[in-house]
CSV table of C-alpha atoms in Angstrom, one decimal:
chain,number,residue,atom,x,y,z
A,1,UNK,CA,15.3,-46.1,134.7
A,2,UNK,CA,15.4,-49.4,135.5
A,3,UNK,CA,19.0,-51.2,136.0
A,4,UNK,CA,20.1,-54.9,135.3
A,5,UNK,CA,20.6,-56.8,138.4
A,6,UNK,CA,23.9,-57.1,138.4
A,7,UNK,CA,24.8,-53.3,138.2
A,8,UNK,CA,22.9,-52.8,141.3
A,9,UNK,CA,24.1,-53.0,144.8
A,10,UNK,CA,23.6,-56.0,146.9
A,11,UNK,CA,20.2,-55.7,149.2
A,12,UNK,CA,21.6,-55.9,152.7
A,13,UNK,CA,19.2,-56.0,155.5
A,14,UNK,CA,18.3,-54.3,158.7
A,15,UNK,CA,19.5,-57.1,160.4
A,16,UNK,CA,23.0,-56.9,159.5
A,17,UNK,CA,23.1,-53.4,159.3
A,18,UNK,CA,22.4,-53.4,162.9
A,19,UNK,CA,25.5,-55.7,163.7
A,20,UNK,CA,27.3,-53.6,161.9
A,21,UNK,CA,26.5,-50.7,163.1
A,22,UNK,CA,27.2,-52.3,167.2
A,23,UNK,CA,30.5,-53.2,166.2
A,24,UNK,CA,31.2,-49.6,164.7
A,25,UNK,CA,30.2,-48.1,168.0
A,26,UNK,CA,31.9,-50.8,170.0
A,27,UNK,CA,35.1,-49.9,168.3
A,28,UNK,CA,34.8,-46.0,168.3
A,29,UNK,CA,34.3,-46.5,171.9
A,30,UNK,CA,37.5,-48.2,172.4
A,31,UNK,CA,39.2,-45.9,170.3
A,32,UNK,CA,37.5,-42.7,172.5
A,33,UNK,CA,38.7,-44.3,175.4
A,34,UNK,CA,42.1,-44.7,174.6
A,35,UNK,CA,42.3,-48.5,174.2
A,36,UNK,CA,43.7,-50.5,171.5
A,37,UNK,CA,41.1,-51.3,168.9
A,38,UNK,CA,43.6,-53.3,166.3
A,39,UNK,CA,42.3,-56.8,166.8
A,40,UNK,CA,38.7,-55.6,166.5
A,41,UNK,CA,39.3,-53.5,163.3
A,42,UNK,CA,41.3,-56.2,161.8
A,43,UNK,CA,38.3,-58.6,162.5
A,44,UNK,CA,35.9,-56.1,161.3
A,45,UNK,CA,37.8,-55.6,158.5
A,46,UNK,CA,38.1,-59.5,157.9
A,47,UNK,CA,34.6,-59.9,157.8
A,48,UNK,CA,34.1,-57.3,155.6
A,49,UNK,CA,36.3,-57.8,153.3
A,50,UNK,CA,37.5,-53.9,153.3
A,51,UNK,CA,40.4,-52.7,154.7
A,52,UNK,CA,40.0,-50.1,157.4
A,53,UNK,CA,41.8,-48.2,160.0
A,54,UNK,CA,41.4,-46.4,163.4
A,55,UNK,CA,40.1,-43.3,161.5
A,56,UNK,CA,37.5,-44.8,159.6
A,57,UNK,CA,35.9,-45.0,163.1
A,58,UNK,CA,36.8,-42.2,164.7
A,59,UNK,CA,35.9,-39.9,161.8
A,60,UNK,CA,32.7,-41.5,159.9
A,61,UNK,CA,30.5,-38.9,161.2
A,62,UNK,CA,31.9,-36.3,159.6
A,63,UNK,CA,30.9,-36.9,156.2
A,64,UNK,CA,28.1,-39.9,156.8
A,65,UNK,CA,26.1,-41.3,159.3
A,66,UNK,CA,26.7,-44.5,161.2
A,67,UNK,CA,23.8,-46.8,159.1
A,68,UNK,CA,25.8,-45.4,155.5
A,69,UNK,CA,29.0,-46.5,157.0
A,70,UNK,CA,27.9,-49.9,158.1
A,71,UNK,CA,26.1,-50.3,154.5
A,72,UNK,CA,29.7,-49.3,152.9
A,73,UNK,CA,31.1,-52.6,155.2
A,74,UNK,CA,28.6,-54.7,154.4
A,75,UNK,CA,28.6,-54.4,150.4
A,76,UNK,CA,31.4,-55.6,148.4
A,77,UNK,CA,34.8,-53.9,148.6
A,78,UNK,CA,35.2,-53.7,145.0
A,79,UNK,CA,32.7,-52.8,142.4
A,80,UNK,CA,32.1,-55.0,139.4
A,81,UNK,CA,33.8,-54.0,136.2
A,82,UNK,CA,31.0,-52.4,134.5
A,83,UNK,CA,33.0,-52.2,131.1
A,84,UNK,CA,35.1,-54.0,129.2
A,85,UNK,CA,39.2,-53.2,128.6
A,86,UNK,CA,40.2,-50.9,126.3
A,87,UNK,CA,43.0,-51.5,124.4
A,88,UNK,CA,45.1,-48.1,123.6
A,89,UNK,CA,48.1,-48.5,121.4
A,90,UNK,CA,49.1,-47.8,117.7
A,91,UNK,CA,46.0,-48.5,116.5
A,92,UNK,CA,43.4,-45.8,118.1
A,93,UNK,CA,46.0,-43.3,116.6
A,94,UNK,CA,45.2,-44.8,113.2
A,95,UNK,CA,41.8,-44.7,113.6
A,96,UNK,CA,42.0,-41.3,115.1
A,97,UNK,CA,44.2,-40.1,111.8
A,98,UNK,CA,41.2,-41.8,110.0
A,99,UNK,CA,43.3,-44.9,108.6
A,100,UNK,CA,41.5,-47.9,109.7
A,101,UNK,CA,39.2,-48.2,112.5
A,102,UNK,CA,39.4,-51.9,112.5
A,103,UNK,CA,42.9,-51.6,113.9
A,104,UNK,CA,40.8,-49.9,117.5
A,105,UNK,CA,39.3,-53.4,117.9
């Protein structure tokens, strides 16, 4: 199945993954050695546009490696709505009931 372009993730490439995935080690490292990491997470995190925190770094490997972690930073932090709102009130209950489905819309 092929999907529209804009429901699929942006291409990142090797090269930034690689970035990336230096300043992920050059953080953990700080954070393994005791030493304060906050001004290079809160960059990291500015550049990225996501919010993390000392754990993300410490405790990515647990669940992913390095290069999925960096791909996670370098994509959006929020998906694209894929689907429009739904309105729920008064009206799905009418259409539910079998009243008037126009009411739903």
């Amino acid at each position: 199945m092929e999907l529209r372009p804009e429901l699929c993730p942006p291409v990142v490439g090797p090269q930034r993954i690689a970035e990336l995935c230096s300043a992920i080690e050059a953080i953990a490292r700080m954070l393994e050695r005791g030493e304060s990491a906050n001004a290079a997470i809160a960059g990291f995190s500015a550049e990225t546009g996501h919010d993390y925190a000392a754990d993300h770094f410490l405790t990515y490997w647990k669940s992913r490696n390095i290069e999925d972690f960096a791909l996670e930073a370098a994509r959006p932090a929020t998906a694209p709505a894929l689907f429009g709102s739904v309105r729920f009130d008064h009206g799905l209950l009418d259409a539910v009931d079998g009243e008037d489905v126009a009411a739903v819309v």
